[in-house]
PDB file of C-alpha atoms in Angstrom:
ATOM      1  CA  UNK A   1      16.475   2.325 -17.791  1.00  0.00           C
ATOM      2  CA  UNK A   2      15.430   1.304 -14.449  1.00  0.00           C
ATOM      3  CA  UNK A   3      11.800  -0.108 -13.860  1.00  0.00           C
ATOM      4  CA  UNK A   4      10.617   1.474 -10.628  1.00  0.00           C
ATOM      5  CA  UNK A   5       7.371   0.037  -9.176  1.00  0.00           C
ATOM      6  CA  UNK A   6       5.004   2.608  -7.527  1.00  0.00           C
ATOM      7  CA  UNK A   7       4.034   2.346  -3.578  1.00  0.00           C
ATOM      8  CA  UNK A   8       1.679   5.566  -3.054  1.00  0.00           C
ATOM      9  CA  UNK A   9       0.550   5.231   0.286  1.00  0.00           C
ATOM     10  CA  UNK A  10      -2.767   7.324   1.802  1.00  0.00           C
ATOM     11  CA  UNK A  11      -4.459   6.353   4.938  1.00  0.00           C
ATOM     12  CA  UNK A  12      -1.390   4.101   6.278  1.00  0.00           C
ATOM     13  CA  UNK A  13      -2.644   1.561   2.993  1.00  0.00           C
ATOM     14  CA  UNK A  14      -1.066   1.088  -0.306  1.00  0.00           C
ATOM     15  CA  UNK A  15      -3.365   2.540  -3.218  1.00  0.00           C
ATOM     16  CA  UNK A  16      -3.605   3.510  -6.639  1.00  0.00           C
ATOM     17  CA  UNK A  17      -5.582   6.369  -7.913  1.00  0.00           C
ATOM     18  CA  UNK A  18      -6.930   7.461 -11.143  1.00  0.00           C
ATOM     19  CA  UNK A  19      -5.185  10.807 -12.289  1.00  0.00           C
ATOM     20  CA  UNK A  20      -4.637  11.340  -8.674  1.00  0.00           C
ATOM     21  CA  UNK A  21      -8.210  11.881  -8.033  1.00  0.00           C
ATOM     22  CA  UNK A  22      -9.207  11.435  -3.794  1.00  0.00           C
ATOM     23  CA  UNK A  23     -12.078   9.131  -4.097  1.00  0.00           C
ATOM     24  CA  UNK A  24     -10.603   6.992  -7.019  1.00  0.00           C
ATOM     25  CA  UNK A  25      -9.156   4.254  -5.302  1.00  0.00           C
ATOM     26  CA  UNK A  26      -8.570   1.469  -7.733  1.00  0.00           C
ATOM     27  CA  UNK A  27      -6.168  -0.639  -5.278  1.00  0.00           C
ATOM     28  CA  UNK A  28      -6.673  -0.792  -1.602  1.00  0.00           C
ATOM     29  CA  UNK A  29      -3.418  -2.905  -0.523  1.00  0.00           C
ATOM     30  CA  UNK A  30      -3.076  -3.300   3.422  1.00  0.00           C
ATOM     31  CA  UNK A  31       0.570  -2.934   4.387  1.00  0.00           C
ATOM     32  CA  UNK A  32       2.222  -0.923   2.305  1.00  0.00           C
ATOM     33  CA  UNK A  33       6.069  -2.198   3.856  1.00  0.00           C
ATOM     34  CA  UNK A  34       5.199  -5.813   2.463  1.00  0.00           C
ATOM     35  CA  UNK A  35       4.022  -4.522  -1.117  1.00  0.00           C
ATOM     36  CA  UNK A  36       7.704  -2.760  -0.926  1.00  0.00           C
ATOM     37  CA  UNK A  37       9.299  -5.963   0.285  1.00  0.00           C
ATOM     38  CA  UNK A  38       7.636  -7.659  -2.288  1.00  0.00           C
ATOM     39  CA  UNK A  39       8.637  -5.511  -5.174  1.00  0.00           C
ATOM     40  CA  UNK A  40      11.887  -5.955  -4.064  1.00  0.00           C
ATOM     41  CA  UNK A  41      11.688  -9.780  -3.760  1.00  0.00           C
ATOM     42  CA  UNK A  42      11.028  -9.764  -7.510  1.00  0.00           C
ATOM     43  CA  UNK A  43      13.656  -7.862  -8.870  1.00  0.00           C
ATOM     44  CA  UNK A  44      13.080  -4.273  -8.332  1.00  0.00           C
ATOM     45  CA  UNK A  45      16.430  -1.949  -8.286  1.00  0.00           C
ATOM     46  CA  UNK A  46      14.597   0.962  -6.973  1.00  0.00           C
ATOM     47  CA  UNK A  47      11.430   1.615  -5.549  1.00  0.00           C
ATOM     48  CA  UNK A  48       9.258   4.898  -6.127  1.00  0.00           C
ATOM     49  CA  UNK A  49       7.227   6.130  -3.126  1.00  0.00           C
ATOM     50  CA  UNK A  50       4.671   8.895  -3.218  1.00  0.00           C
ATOM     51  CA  UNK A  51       3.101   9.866   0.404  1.00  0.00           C
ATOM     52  CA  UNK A  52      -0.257  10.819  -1.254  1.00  0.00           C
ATOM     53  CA  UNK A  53      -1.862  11.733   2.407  1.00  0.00           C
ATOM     54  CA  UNK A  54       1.089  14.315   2.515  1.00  0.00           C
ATOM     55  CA  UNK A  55       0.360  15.868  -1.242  1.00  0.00           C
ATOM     56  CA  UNK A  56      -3.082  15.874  -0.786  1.00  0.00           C
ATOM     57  CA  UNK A  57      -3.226  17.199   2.709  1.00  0.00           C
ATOM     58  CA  UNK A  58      -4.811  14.417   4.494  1.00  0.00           C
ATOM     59  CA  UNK A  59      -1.782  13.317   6.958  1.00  0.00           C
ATOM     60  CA  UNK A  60       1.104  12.288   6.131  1.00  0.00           C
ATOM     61  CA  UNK A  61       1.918   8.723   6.258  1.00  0.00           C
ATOM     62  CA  UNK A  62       5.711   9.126   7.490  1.00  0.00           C
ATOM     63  CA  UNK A  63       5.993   6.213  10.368  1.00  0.00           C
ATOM     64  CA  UNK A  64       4.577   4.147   7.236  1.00  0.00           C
ATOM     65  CA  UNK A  65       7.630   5.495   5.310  1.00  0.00           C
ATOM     66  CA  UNK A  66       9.777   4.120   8.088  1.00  0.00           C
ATOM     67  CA  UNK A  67       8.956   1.347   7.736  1.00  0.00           C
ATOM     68  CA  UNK A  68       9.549   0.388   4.246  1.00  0.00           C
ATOM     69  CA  UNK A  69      13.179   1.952   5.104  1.00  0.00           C
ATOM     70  CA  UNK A  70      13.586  -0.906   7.703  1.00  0.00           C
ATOM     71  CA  UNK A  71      11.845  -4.057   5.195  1.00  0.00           C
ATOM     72  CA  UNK A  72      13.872  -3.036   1.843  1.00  0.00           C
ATOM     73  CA  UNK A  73      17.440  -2.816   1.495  1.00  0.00           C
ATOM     74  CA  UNK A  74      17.310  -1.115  -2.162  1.00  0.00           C
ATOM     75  CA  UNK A  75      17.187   2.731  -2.835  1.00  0.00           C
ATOM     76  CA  UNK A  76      14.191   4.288  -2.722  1.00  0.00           C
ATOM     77  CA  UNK A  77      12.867   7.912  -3.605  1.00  0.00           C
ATOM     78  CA  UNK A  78      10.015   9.255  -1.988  1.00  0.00           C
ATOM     79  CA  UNK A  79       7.760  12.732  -2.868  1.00  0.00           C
ATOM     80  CA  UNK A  80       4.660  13.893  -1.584  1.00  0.00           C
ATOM     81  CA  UNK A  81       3.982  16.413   1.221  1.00  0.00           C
ATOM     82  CA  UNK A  82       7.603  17.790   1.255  1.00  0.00           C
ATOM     83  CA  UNK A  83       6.880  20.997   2.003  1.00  0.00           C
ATOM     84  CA  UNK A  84       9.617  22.550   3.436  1.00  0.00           C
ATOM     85  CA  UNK A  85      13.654  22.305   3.978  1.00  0.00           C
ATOM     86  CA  UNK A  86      13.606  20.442   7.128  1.00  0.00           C
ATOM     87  CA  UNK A  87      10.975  17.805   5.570  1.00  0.00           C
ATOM     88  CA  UNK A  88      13.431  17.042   2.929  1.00  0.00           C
ATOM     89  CA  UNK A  89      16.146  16.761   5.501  1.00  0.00           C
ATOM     90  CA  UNK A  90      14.612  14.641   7.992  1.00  0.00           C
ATOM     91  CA  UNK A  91      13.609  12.041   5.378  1.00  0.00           C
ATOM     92  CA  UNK A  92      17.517  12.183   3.909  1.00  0.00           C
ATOM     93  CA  UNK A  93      18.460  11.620   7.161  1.00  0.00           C
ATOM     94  CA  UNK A  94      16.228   9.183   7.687  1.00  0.00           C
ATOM     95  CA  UNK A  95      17.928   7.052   4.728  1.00  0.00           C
ATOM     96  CA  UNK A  96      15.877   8.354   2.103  1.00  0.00           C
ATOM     97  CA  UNK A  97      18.056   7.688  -1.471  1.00  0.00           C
ATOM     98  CA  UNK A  98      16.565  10.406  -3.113  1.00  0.00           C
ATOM     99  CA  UNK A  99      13.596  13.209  -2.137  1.00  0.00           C
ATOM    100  CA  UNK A 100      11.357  14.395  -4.546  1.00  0.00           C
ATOM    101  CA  UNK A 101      10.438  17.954  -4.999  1.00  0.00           C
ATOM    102  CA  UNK A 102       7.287  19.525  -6.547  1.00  0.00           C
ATOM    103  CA  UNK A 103       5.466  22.440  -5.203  1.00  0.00           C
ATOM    104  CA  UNK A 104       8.459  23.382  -3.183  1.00  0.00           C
ATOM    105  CA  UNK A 105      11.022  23.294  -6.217  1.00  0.00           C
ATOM    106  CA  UNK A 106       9.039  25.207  -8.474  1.00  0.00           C
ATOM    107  CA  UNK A 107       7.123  28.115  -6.342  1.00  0.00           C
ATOM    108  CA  UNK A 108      10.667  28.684  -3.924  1.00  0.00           C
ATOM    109  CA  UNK A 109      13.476  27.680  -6.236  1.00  0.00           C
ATOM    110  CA  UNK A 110      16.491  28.484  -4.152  1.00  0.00           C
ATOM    111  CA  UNK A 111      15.446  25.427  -1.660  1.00  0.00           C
ATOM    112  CA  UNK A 112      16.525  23.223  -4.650  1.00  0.00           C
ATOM    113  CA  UNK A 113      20.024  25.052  -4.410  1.00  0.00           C
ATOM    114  CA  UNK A 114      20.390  24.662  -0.584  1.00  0.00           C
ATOM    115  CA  UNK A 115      19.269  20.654  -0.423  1.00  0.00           C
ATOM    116  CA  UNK A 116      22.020  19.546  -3.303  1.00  0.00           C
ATOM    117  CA  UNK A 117      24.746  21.985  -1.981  1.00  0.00           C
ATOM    118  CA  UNK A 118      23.696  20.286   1.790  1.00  0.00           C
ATOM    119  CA  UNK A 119      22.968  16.961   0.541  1.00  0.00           C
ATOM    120  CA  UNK A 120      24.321  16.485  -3.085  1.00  0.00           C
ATOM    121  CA  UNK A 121      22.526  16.826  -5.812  1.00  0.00           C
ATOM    122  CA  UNK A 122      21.968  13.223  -6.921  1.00  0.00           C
ATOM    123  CA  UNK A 123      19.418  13.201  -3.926  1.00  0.00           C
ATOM    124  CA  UNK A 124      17.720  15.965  -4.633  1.00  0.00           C
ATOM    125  CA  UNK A 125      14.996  15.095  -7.747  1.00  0.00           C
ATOM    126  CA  UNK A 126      12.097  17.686  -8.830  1.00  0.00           C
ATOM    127  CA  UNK A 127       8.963  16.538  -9.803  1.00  0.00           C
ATOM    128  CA  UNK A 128       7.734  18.376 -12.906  1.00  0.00           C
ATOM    129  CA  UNK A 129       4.075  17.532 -13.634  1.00  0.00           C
ATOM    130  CA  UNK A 130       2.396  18.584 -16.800  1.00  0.00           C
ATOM    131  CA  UNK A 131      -1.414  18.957 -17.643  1.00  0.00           C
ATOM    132  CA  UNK A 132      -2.106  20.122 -21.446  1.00  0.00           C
ATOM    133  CA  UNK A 133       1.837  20.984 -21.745  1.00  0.00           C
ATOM    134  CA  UNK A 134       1.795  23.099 -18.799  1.00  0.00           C
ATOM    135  CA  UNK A 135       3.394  22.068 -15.533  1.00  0.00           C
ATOM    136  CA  UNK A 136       0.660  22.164 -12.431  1.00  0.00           C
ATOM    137  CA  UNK A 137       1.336  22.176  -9.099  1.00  0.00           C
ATOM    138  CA  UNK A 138      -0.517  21.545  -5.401  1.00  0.00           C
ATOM    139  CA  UNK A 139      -1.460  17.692  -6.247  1.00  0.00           C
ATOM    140  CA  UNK A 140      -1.829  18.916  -9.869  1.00  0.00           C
ATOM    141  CA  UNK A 141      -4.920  21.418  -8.918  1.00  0.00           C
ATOM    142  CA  UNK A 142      -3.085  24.791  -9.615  1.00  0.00           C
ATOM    143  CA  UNK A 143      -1.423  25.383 -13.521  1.00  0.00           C
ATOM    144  CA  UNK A 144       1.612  27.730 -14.300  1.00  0.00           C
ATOM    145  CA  UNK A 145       2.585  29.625 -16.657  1.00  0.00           C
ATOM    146  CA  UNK A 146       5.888  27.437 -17.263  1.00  0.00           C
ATOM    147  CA  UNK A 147       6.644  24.316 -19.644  1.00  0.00           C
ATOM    148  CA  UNK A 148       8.555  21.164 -18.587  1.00  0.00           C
ATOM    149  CA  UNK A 149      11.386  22.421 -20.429  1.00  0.00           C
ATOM    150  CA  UNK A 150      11.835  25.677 -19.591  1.00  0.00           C
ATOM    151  CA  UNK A 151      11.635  24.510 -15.940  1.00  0.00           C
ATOM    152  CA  UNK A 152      13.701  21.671 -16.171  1.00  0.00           C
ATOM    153  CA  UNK A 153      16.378  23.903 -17.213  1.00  0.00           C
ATOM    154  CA  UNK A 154      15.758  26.218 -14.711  1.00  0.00           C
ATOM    155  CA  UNK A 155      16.000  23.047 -11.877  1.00  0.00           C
ATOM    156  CA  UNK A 156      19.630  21.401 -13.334  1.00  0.00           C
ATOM    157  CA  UNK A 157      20.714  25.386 -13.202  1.00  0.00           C
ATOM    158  CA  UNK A 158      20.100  25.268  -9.545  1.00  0.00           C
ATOM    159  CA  UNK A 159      21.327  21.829  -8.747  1.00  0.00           C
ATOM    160  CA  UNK A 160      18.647  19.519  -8.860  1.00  0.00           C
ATOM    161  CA  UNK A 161      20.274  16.055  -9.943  1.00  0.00           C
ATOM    162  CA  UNK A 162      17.095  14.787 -11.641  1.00  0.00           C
ATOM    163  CA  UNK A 163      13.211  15.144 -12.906  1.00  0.00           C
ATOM    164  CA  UNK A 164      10.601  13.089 -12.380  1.00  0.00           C
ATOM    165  CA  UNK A 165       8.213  13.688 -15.314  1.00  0.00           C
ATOM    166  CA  UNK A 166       4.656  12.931 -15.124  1.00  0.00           C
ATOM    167  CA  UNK A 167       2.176  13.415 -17.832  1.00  0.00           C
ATOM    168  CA  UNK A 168      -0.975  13.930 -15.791  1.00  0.00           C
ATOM    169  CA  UNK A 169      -2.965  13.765 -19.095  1.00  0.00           C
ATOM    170  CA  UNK A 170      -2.213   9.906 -18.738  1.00  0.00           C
ATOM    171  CA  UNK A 171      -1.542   8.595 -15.291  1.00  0.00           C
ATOM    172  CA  UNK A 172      -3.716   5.621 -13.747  1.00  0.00           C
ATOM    173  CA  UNK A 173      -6.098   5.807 -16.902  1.00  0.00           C
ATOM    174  CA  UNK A 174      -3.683   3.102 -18.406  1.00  0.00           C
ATOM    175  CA  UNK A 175      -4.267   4.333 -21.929  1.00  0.00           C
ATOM    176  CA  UNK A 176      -0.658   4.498 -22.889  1.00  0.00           C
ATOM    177  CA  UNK A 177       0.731   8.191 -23.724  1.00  0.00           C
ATOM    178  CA  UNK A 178       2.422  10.232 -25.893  1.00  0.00           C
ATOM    179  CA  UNK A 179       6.372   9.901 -26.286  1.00  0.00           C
ATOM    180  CA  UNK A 180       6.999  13.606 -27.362  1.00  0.00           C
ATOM    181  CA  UNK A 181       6.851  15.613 -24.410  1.00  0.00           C
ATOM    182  CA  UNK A 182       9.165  13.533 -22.898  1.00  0.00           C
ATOM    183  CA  UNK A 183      11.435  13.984 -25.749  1.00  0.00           C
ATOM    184  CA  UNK A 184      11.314  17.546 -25.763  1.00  0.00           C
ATOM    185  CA  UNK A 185      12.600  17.828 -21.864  1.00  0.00           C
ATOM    186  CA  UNK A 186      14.467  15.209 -22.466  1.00  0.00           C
ATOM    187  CA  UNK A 187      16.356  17.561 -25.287  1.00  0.00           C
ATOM    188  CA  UNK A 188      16.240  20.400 -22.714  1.00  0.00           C
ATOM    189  CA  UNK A 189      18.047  18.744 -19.823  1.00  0.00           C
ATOM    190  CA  UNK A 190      21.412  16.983 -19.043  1.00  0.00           C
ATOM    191  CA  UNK A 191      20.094  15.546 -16.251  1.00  0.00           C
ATOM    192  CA  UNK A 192      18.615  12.273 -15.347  1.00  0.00           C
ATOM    193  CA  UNK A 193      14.974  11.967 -16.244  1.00  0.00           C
ATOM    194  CA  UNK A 194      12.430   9.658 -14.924  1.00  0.00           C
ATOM    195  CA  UNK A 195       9.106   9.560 -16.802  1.00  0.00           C
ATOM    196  CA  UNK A 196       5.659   8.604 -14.947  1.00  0.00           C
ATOM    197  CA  UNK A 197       1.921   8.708 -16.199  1.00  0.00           C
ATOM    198  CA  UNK A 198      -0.396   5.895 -18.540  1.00  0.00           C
ATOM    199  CA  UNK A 199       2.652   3.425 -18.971  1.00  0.00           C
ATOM    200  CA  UNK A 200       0.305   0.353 -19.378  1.00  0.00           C
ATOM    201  CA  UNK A 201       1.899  -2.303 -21.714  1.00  0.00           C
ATOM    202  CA  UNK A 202       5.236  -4.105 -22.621  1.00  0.00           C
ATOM    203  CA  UNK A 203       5.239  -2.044 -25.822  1.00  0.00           C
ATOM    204  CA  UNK A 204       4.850   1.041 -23.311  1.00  0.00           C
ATOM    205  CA  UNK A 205       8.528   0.164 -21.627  1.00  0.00           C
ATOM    206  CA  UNK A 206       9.684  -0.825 -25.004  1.00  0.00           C
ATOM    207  CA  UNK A 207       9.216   2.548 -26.433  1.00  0.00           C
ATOM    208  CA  UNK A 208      10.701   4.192 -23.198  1.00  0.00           C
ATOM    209  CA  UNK A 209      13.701   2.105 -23.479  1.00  0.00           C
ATOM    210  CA  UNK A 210      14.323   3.377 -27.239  1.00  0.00           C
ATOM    211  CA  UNK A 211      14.935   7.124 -25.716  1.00  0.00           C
ATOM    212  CA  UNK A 212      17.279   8.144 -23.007  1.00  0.00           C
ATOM    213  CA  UNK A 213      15.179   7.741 -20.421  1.00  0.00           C
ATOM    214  CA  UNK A 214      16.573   7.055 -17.023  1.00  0.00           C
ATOM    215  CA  UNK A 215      13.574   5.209 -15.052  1.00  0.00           C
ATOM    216  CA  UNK A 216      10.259   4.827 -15.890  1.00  0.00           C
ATOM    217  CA  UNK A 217       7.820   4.494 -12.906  1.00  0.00           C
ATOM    218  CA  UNK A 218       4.634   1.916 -12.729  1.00  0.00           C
ATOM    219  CA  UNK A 219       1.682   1.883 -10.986  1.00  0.00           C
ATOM    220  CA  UNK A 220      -1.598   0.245 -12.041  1.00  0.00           C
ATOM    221  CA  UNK A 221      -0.722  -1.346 -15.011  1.00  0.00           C
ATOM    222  CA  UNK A 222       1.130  -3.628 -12.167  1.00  0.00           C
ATOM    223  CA  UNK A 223      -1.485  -4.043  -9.977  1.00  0.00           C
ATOM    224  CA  UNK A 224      -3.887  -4.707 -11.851  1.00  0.00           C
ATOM    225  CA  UNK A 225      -1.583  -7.117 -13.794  1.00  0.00           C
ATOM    226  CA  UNK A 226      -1.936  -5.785 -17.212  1.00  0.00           C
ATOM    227  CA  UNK A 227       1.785  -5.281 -17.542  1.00  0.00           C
ATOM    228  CA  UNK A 228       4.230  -8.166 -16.116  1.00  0.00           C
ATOM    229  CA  UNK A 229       6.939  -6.844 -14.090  1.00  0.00           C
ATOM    230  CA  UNK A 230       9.658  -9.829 -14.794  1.00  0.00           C
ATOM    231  CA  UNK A 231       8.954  -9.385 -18.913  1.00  0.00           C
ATOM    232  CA  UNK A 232       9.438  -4.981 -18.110  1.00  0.00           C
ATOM    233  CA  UNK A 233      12.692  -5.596 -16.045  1.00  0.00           C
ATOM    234  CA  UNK A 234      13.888  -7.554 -19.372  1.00  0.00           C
ATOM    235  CA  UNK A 235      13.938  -3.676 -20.606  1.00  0.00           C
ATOM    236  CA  UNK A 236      16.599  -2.500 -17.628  1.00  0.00           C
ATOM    237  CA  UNK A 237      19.928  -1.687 -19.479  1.00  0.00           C
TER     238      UNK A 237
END
């Protein structure tokens, strides 16, 4: 289970929000390429990027993304703001290890299908983000009618080669969460899954690494140093 450290970027500046909330800046870090670099000077395997400026339609932050390319030499997988084919392409040509998909994936399907046929599907992740067991889309503002499940199924169908799961219930209140919708998708998918939202505590990543979990991705609970990154890689098998 690989511990992937969060880097959302808005305004050129690394920050964390609460629930994703504009205006709920918890962390105001200057340069987000150093926090990166950093991250990957203490151990990180992968690093988890999330243009926030893109997602919540403020201006994307792409020469930012650049530049953590250039500082880190480990894989990292970025979402946020992809809105369209030729986004995902020019960041996976960029040297992008994986894109993330949300909006896109779920409201025009078949671009899921063209990226992993172009690209391979191990590069191609879609972001499934659920709010009181429904997924939501449009920086989690807009509900459908679908579970995680049932569209999880629907995304390995056409190709996608992962999920990143995010219980918006949870994220950046740093309450911990609850393990069973993740088990349920987790039962409804063959494909990777990373989980996301309210991971807070050792016990958090200990609980994680008891499922099949592929990743689980960090945010606040590491900067504001209530969870210690060196004792949660301990948990990477």
């Amino acid at each position: 289970m690989f511990i992937m450290p969060a880097v959302d970027i808005k305004n050129g500046k690394c920050v964390q929000l609460v629930q994703g909330k504009p205006g709920t800046e918890q962390i105001v870090l200057e340069n987000p390429a150093e926090v990166a670099k950093g991250w990957e000077d203490r151990g990180a395997s992968v690093l988890h990027v999330i243009d926030l400026g893109g997602a919540l339609e403020e201006g994307e932050n792409i020469p930012v993304v650049e530049d953590i390319l250039k500082k880190v030499s480990i894989p990292v997988q970025m979402g946020g703001g992809i809105r369209s084919i030729d986004d995902a392409a020019h960041l996976l040509n960029m040297g992008m290890d994986r894109v993330i998909l949300g909006t896109l994936a779920i409201q025009e399907p078949e671009t899921v299908e063209t990226l992993s046929q172009e690209f391979g599907s191990q590069r191609i992740m879609v972001a499934l983000d659920s709010k009181d067991s429904q997924v939501v889309v449009r920086g989690w503002t807009e509900k459908t009618n679908q579970t995680a499940p049932e569209l999880g199924k629907t995304m390995e169908e056409r190709g996608a080669g992962g999920i990143l799961f995010t219980n918006v219930d949870h994220e950046g209140l740093l309450g911990g969460f609850k393990v069973e919708p993740l088990l349920e998708l987790l039962e409804s998918v063959n494909i990777p899954v990373v989980y996301s939202g309210g991971v807070s505590t050792l016990e958090d990543v200990a609980l994680l690494s008891q499922t099949d979990c592929y990743g689980v991705v960090i945010g606040s609970a590491l900067y504001k140093g209530t969870l210690n990154f060196e004792k949660a890689l301990d948990y990477q098998k």
